[in-house]
Short mmCIF file of C-alpha atoms (C1' of nucleotides) and ligand atoms in Angstrom, two decimals:
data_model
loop_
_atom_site.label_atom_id
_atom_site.label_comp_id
_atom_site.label_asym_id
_atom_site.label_seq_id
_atom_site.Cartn_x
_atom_site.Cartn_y
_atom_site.Cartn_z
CA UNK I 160 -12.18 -2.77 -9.57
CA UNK I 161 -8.82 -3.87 -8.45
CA UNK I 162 -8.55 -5.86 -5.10
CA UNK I 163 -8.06 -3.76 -1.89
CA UNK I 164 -4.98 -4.66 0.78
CA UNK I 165 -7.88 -5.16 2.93
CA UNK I 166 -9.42 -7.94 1.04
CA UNK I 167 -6.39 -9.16 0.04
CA UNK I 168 -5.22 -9.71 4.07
CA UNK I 169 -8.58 -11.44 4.65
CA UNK I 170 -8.15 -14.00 1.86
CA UNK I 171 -4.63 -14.56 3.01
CA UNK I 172 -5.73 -15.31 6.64
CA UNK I 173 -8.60 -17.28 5.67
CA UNK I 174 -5.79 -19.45 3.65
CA UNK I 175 -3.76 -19.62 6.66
CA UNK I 176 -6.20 -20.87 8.88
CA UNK I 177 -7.54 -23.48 6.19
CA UNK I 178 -3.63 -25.16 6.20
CA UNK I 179 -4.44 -26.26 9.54
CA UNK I 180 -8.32 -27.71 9.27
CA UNK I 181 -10.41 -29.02 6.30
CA UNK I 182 -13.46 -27.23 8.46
CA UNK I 183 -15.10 -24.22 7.29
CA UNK I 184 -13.62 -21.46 8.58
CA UNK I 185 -15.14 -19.22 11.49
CA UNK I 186 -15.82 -15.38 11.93
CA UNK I 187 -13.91 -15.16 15.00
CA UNK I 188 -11.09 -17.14 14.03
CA UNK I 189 -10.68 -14.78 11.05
CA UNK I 190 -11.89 -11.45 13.63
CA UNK I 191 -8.68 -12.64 15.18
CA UNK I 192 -5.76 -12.46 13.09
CA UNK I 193 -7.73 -9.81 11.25
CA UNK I 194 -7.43 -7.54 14.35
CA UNK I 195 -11.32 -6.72 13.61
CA UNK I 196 -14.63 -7.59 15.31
CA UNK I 197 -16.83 -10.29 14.11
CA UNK I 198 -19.52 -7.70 12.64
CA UNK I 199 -16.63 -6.46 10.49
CA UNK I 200 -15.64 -9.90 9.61
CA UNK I 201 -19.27 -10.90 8.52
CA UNK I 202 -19.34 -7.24 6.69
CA UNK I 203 -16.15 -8.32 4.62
CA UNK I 204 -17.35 -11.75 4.05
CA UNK I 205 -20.79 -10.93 2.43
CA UNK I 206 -18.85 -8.86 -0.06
CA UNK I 207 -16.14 -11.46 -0.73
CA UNK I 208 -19.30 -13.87 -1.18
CA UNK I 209 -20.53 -11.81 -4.02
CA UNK I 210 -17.42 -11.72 -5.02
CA UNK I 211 -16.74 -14.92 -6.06
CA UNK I 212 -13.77 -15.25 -3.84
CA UNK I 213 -14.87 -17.24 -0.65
CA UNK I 214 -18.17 -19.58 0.08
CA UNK I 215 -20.51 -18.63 2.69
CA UNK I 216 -23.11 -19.32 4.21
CA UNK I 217 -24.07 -17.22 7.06
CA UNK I 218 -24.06 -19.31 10.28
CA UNK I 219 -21.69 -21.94 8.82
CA UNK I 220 -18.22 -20.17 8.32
CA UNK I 221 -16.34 -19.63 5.01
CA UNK I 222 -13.98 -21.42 3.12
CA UNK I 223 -12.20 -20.18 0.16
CA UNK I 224 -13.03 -20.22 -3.57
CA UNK I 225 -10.99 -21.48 -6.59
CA UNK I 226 -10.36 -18.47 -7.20
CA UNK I 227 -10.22 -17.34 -4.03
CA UNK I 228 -7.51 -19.63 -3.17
CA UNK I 229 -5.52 -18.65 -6.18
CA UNK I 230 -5.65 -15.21 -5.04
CA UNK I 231 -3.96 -15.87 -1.53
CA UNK I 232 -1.74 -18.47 -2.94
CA UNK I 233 -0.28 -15.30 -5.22
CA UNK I 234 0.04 -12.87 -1.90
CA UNK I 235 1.78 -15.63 0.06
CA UNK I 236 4.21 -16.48 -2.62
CA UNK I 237 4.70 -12.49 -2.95
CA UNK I 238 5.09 -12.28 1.18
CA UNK I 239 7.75 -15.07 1.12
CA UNK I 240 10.11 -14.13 -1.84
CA UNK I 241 10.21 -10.51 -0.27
CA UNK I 242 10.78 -12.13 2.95
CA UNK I 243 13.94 -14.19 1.71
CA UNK I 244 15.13 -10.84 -0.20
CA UNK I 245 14.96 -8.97 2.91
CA UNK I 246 17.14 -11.56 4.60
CA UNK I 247 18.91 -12.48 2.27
CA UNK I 248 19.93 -9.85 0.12
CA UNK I 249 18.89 -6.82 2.92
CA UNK I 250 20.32 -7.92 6.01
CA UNK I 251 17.26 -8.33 8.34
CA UNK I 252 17.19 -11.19 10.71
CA UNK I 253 14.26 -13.70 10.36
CA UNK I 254 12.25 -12.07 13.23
CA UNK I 255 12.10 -8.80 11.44
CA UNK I 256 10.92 -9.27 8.32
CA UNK I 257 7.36 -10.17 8.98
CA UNK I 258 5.78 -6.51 9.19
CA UNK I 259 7.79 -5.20 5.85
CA UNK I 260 6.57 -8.09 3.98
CA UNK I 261 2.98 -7.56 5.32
CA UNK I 262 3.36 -4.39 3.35
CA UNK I 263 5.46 -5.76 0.48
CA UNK I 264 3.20 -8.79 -0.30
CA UNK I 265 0.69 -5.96 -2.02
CA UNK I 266 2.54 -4.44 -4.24
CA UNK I 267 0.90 -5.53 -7.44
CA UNK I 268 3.46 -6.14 -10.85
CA UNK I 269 3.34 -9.64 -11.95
CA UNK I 270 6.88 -8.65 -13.83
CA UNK I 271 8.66 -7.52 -10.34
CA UNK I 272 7.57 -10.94 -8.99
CA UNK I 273 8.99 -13.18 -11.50
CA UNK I 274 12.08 -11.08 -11.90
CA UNK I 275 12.52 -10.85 -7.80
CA UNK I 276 11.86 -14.71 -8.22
CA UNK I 277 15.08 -15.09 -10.31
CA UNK I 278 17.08 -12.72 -8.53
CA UNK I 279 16.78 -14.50 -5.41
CA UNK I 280 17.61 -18.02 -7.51
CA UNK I 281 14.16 -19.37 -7.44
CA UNK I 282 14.14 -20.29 -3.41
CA UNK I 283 11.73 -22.88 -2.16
CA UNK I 284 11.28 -21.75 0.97
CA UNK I 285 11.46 -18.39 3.24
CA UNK I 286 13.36 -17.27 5.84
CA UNK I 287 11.20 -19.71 8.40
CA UNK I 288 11.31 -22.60 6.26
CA UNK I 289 7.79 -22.15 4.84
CA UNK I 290 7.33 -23.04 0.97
CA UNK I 291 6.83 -20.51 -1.77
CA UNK I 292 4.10 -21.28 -4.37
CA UNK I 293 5.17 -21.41 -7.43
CA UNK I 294 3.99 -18.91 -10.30
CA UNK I 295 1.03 -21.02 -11.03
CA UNK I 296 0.29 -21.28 -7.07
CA UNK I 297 1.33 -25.00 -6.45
CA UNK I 298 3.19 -25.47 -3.39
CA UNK I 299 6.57 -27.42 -3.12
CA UNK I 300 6.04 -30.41 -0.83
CA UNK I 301 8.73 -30.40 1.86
CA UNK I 302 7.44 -33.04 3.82
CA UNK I 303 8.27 -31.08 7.20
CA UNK I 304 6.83 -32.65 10.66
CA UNK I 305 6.97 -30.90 13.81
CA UNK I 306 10.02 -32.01 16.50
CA UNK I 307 7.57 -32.94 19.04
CA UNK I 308 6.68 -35.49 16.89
CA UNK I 309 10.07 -36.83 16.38
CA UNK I 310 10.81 -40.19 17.66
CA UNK I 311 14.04 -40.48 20.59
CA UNK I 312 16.96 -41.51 19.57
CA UNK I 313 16.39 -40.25 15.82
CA UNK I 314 18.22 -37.67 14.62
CA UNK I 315 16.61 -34.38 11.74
CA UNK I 316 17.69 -31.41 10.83
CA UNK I 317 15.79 -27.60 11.35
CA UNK I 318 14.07 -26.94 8.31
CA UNK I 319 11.13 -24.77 9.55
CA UNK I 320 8.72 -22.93 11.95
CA UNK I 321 5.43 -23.58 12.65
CA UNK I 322 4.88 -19.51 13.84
CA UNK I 323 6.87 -16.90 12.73
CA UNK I 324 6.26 -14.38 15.82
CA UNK I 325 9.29 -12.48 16.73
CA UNK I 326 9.72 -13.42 20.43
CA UNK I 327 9.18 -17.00 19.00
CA UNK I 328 12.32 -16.63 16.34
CA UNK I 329 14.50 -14.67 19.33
CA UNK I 330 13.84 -17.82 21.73
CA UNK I 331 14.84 -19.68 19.11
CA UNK I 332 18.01 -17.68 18.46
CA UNK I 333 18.67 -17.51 22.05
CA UNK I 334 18.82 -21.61 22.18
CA UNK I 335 20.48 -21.94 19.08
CA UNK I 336 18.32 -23.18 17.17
CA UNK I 337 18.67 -22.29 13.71
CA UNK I 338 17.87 -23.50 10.10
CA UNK I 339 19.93 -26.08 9.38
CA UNK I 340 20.59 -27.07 12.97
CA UNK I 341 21.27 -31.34 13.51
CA UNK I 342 18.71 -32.36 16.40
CA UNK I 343 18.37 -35.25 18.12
CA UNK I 344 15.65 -36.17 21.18
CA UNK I 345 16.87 -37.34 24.29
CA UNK I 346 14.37 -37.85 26.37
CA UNK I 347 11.14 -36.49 26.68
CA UNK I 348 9.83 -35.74 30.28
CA UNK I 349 6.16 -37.33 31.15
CA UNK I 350 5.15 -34.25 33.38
CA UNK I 351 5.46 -31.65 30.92
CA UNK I 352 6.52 -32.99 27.80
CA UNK I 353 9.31 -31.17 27.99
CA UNK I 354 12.04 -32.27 25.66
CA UNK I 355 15.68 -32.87 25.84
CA UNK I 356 17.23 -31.93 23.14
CA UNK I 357 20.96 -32.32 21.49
CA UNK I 358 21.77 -29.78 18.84
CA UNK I 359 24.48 -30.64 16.25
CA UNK I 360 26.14 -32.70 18.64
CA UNK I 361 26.58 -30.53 21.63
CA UNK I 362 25.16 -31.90 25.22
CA UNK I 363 21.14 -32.09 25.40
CA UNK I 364 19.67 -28.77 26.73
CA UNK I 365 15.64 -28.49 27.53
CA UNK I 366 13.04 -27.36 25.74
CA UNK I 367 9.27 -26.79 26.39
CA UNK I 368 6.26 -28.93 24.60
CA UNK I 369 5.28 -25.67 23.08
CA UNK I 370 8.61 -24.96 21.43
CA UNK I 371 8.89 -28.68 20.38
CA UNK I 372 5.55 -28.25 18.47
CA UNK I 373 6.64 -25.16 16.70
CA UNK I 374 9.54 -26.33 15.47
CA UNK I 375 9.87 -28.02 12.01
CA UNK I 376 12.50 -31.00 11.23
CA UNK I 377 13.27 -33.13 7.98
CA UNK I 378 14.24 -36.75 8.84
CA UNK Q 282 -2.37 8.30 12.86
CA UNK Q 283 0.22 7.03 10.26
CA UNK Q 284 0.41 8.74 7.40
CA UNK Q 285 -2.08 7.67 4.56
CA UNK Q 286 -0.73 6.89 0.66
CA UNK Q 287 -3.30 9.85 -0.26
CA UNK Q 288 -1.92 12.13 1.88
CA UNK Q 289 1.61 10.96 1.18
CA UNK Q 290 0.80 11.44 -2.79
CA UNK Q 291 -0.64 14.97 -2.30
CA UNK Q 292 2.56 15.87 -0.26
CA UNK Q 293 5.16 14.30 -3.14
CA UNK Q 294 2.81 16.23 -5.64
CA UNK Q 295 3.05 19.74 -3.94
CA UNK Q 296 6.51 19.09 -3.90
CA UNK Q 297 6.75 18.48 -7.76
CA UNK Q 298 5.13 21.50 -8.44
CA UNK Q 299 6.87 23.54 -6.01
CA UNK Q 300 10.34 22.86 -7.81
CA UNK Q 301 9.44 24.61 -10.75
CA UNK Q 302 8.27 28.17 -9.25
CA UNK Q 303 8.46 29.85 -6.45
CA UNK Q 304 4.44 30.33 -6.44
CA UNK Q 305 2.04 29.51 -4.63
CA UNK Q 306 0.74 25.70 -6.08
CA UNK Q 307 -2.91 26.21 -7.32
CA UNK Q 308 -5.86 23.79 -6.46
CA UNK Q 309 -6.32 23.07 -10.10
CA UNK Q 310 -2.57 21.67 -11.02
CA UNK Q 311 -2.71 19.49 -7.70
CA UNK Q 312 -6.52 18.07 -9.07
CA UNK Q 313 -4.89 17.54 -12.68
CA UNK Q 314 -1.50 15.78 -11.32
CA UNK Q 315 -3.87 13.49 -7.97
CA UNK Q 316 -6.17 12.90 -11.31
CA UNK Q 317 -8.89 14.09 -8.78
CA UNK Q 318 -11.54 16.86 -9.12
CA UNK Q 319 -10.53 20.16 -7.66
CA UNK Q 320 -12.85 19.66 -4.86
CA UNK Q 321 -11.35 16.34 -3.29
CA UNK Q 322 -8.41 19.09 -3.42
CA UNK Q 323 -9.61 21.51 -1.61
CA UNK Q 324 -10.80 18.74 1.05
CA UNK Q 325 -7.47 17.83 1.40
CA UNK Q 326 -5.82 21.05 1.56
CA UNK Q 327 -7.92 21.95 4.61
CA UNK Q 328 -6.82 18.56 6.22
CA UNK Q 329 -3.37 18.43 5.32
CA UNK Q 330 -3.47 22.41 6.70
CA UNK Q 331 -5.07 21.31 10.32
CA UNK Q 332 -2.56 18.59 10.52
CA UNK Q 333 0.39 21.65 9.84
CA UNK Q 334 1.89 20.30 6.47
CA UNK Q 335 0.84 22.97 4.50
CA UNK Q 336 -0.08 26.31 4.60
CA UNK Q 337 -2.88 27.14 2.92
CA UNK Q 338 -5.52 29.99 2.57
CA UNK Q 339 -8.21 29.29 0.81
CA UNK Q 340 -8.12 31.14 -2.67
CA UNK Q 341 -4.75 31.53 -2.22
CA UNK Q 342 -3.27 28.37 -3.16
CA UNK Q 343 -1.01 26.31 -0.97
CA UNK Q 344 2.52 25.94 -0.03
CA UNK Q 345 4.98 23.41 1.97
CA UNK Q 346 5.21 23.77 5.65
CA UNK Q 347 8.80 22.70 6.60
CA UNK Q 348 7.62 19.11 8.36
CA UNK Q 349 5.89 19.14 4.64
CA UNK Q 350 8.99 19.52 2.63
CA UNK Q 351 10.64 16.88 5.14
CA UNK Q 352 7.67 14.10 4.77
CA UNK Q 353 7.62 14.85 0.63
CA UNK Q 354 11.55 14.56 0.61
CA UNK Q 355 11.12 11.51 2.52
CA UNK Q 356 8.96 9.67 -0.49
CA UNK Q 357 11.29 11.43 -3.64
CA UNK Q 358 13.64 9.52 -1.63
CA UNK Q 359 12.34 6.08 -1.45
CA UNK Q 360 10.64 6.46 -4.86
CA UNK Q 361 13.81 7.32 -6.42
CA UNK Q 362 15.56 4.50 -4.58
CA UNK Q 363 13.33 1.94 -5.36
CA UNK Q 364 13.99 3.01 -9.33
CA UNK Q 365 17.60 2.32 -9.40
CA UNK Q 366 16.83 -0.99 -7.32
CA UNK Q 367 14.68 -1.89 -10.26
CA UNK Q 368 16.49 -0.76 -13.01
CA UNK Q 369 20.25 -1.80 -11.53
CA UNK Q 370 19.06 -5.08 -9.76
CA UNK Q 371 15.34 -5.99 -11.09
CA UNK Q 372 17.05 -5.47 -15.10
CA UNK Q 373 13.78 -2.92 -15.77
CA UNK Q 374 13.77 -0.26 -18.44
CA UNK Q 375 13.81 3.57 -17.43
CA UNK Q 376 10.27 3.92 -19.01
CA UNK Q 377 9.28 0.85 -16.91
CA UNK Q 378 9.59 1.36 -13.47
CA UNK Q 379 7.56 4.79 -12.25
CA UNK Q 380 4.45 2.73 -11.49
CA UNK Q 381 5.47 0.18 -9.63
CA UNK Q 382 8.28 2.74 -7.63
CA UNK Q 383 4.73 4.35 -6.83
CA UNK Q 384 3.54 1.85 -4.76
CA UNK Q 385 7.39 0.92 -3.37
CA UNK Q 386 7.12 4.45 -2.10
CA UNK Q 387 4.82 4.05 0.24
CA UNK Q 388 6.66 1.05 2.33
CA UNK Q 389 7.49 2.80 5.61
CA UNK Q 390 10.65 1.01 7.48
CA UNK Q 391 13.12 3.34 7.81
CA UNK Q 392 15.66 0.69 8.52
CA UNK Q 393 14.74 -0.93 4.93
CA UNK Q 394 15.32 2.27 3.40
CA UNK Q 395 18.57 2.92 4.81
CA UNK Q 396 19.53 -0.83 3.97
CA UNK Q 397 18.06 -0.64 0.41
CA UNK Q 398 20.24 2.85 -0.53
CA UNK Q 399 24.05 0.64 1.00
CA UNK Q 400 22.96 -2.22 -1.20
CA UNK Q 401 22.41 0.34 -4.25
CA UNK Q 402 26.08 1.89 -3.22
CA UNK Q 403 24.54 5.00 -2.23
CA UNK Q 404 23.58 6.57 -5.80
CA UNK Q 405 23.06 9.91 -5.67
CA UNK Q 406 20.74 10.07 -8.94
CA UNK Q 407 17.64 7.77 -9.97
CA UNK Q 408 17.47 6.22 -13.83
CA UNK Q 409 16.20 9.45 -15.03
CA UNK Q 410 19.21 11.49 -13.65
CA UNK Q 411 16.69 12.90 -10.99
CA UNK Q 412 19.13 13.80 -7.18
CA UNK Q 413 18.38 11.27 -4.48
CA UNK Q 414 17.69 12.89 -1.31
CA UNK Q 415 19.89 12.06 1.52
CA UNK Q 416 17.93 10.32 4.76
CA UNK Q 417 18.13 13.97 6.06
CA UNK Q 418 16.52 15.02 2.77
CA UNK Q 419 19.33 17.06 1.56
CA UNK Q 420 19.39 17.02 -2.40
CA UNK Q 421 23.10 16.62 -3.80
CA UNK Q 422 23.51 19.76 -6.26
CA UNK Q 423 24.15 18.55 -9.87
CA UNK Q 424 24.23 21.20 -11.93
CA UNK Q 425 22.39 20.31 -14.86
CA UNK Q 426 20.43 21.91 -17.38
CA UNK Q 427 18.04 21.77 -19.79
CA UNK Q 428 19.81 20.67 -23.50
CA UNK Q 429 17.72 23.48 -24.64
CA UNK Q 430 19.31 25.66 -23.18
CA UNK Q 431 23.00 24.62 -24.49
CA UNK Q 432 25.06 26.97 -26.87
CA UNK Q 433 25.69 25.73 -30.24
CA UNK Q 434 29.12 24.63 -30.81
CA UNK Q 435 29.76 23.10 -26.80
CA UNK Q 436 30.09 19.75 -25.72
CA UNK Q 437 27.45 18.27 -22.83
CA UNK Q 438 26.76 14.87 -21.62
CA UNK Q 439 23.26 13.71 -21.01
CA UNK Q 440 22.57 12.89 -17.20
CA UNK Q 441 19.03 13.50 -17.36
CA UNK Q 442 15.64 14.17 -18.14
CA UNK Q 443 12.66 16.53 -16.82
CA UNK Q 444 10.08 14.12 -17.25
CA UNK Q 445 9.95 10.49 -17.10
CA UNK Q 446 6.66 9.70 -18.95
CA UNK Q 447 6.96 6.14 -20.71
CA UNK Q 448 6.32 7.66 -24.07
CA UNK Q 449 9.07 10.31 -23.95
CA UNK Q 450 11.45 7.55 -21.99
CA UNK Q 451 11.00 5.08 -25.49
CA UNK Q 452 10.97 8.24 -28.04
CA UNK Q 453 14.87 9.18 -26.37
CA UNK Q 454 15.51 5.29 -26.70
CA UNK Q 455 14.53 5.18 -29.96
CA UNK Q 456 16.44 8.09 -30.47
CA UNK Q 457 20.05 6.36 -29.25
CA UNK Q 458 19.25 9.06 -26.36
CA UNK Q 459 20.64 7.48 -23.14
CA UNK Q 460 22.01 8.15 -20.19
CA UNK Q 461 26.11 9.23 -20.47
CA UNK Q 462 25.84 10.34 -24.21
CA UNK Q 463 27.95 13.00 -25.60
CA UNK Q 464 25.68 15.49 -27.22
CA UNK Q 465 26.78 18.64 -29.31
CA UNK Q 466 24.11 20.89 -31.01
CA UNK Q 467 25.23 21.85 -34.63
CA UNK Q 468 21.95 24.10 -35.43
CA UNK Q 469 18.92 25.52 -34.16
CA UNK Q 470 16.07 25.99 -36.67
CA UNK Q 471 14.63 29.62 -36.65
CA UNK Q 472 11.34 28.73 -37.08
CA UNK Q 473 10.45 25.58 -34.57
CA UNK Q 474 13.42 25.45 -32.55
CA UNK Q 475 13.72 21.94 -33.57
CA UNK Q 476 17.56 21.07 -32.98
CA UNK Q 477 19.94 19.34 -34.80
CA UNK Q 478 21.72 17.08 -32.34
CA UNK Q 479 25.38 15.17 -32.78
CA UNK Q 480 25.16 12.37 -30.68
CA UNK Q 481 28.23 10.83 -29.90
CA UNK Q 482 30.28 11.88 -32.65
CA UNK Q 483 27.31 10.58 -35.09
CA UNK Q 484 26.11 12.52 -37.60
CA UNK Q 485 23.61 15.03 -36.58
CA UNK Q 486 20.19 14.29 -36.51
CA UNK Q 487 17.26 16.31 -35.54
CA UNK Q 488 15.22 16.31 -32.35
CA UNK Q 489 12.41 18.62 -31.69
CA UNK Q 490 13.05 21.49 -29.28
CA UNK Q 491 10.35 19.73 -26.94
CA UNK Q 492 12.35 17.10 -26.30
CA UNK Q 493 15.86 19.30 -26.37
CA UNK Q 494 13.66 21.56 -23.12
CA UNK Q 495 13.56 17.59 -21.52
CA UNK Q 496 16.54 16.35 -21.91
CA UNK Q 497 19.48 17.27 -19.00
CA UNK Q 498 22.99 17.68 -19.71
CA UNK Q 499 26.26 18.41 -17.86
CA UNK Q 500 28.97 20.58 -19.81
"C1'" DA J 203 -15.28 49.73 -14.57
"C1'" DT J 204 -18.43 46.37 -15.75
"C1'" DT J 205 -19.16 42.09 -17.58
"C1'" DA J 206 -17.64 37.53 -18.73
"C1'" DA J 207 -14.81 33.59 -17.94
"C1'" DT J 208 -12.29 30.87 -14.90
"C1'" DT J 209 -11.02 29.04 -10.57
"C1'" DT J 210 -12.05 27.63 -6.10
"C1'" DT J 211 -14.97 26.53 -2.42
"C1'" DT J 212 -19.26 24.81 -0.27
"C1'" DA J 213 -23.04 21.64 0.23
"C1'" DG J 214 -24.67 17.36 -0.16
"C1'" DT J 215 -23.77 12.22 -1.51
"C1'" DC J 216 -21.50 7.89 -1.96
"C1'" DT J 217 -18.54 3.70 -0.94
"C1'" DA J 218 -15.10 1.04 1.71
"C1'" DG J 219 -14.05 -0.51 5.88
"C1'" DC J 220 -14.33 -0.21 10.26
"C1'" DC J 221 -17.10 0.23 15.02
"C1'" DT J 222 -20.84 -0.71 19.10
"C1'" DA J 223 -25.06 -2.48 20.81
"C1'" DA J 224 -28.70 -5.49 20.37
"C1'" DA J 225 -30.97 -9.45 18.29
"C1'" DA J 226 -30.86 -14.05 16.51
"C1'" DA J 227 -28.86 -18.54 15.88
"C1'" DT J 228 -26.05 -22.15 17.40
"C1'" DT J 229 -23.66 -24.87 20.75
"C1'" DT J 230 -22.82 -26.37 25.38
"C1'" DT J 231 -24.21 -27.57 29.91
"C1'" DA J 232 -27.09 -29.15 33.46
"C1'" DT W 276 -34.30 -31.27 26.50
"C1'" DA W 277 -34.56 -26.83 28.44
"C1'" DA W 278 -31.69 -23.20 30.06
"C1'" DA W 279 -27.30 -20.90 29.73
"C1'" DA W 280 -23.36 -19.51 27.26
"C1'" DT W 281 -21.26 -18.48 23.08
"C1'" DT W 282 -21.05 -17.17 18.41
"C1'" DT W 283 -22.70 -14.74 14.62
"C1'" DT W 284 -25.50 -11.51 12.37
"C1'" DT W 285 -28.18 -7.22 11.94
"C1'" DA W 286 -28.93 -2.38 12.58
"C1'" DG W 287 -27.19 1.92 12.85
"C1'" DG W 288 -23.17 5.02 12.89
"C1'" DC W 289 -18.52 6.94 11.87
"C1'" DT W 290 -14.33 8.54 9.08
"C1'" DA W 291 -11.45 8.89 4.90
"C1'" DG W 292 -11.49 10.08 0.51
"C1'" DA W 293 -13.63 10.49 -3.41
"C1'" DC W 294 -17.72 12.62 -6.45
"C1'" DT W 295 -21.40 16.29 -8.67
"C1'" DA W 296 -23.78 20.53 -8.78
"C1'" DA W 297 -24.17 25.03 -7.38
"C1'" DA W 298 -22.37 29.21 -5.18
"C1'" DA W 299 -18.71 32.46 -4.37
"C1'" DA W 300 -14.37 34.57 -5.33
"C1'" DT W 301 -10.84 35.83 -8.40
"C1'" DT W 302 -9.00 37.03 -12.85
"C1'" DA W 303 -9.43 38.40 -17.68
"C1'" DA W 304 -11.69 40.88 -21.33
"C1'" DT W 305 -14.25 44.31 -23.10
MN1 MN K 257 -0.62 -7.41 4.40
MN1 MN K 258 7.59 -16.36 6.71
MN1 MN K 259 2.41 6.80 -4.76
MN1 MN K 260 12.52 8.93 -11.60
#
DNA sequence: ATTAATTTTTAGTCTAGCCTAAAAATTTTA
DNA sequence: TAAAATTTTTAGGCTAGACTAAAAATTAAT
């Protein structure tokens, strides 16, 4: 039996949420960005269990397989090549792209990949600055670090998101912040953590904590 | 509810059959073409009728509704579109690309689609010579015909074929058939109809009449 | 005009993938 | 450390879309 789209998003979520934690993996973390309830999630999991794709042990959350990994580390590299190809060779801005290559990422043909691969010159990253596995699923290292974490005084440049929601990318559009952007920290306020921020040079403008964290520079 | 891939596969596959007689389309040649027992059909056909895309009596076999046509003009469309993006852009073969453009077809963004046919310079056929519908699903009038059906003596060029199974696709390639040749028939055979075919100014060789009923020229 | 063959529909099942409500396990709080 | 709150699982159910086997309708052949 070939994979489903269904068990294909799950594996691709469970990825995403392991980037950010070496724990195991809960039900309602993965009910969440599924869109499902935790008695589907559990459903799903017990099948991707016997699977081979995912370890789990009821009670104490899920973490991917070998395989299992290898599996989402193919649908994100096919998410973020059709991502760039919709913006760069279609036209879309970045904060439209994300529901087309939800749909895109599961079109299965090895041979489309690797050709779409070389038509878009072999890119490294997407539209939001995230990296594209390779073909054998390793992951460039871009050695990104979010702006809040930026010290004052030292200048990066916009490499990458943290989030690729759309009112996120607007607000970011809206403040002129784009990839490739110069930034430099100001001064960042004690009460809120706000941040004042000079982009390629211009005078500082503000931004919020939460933006700062979202936002990915290159020193 | 969105449209499902089944039902948008049933629709495309009504459609098919529909533009070869003026009939009613039986259960049977829908079960044979969905590669699904004539009972799933049936199912179907009494869904599909409820939800007003077809109109269908039961022993009576089924037929289009206009929102139908408009839905199964929709996918030719994007199927077709995605074939020249593969074959003009992706460097696929003509015998490669029906699979894949079978998933492609089911990617619903208009916007993409509208996007996708200006970056393909707005073709108005497919790889296989088949019309592209326009986004109001208006099919440009070509005017072909079946070599078949030629005279002996006349001149034609190939812009097409009736069928675009791999096997026939590589038998025409093998055959120096392609897209844009000249093609003159210099005899018909009496007793199989097999032709004898001048291809470019070549020599003649000989082609069965099969493949002269599949093959689509332009005089 | 019957009978036989074929086609189509009905009836009953199955699986994938979801749901709700209730029970069980785990974690947090007092 | 016992009670309360939260999380997770189980139990039972639903729909879409397929299937098989049997019944009914249509079509073809005597
Ligand atoms: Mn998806
Ligand atoms: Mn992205
Ligand atoms: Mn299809
Ligand atoms: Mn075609």
């Amino acid at each position: 039996m070939a994979i489903s789209f269904a068990e294909e998003n799950y594996l691709k979520i469970i990825y995403r949420l392991s980037e950010s934690t070496s724990d195991d993996i809960s039900t309602n973390a993965i009910a969440e960005l599924t869109q499902n309830k935790a008695a589907s999630v559990t459903d799903m999991l017990r099948k991707m269990s016997d699977k081979g794709w995912v370890n789990y042990q009821k009670y104490q959350g899920v973490r991917l397989s070998e395989t299992g990994e290898k599996i989402a580390l193919d649908i994100v590299r096919k998410h973020r090549l059709w991502e760039v190809f919709l913006v760069n060779k279609m036209g879309f801005n970045w904060d439209e792209v994300h529901e087309i290559a939800e749909q895109l990422e599961h079109i299965e043909s090895e041979v489309l990949v690797d050709k779409l691969d070389a038509f878009l010159d072999y890119p490294r990253t997407d539209p939001h600055g995230d990296p594209i596995p390779n073909k054998k699923g390793e992951l460039p290292q871009l050695g990104y670090i979010p702006l809040a974490n930026m010290p004052i005084g030292k200048a990066g440049k916009l490499v990458g998101v943290a989030q690729d929601s759309a009112v996120f990318l607007q607000l970011l559009t809206k403040l002129n912040l784009k990839l490739g952007a110069n930034l430099e920290i100001t001064e960042i306020n004690a009460f809120d953590l706000s941040v004042s921020l000079r982009i390629d040079g211009n005078p500082p403008v503000l931004i919020s904590h939460e933006v700062a964290k979202n936002v990915l520079i290159k020193r």
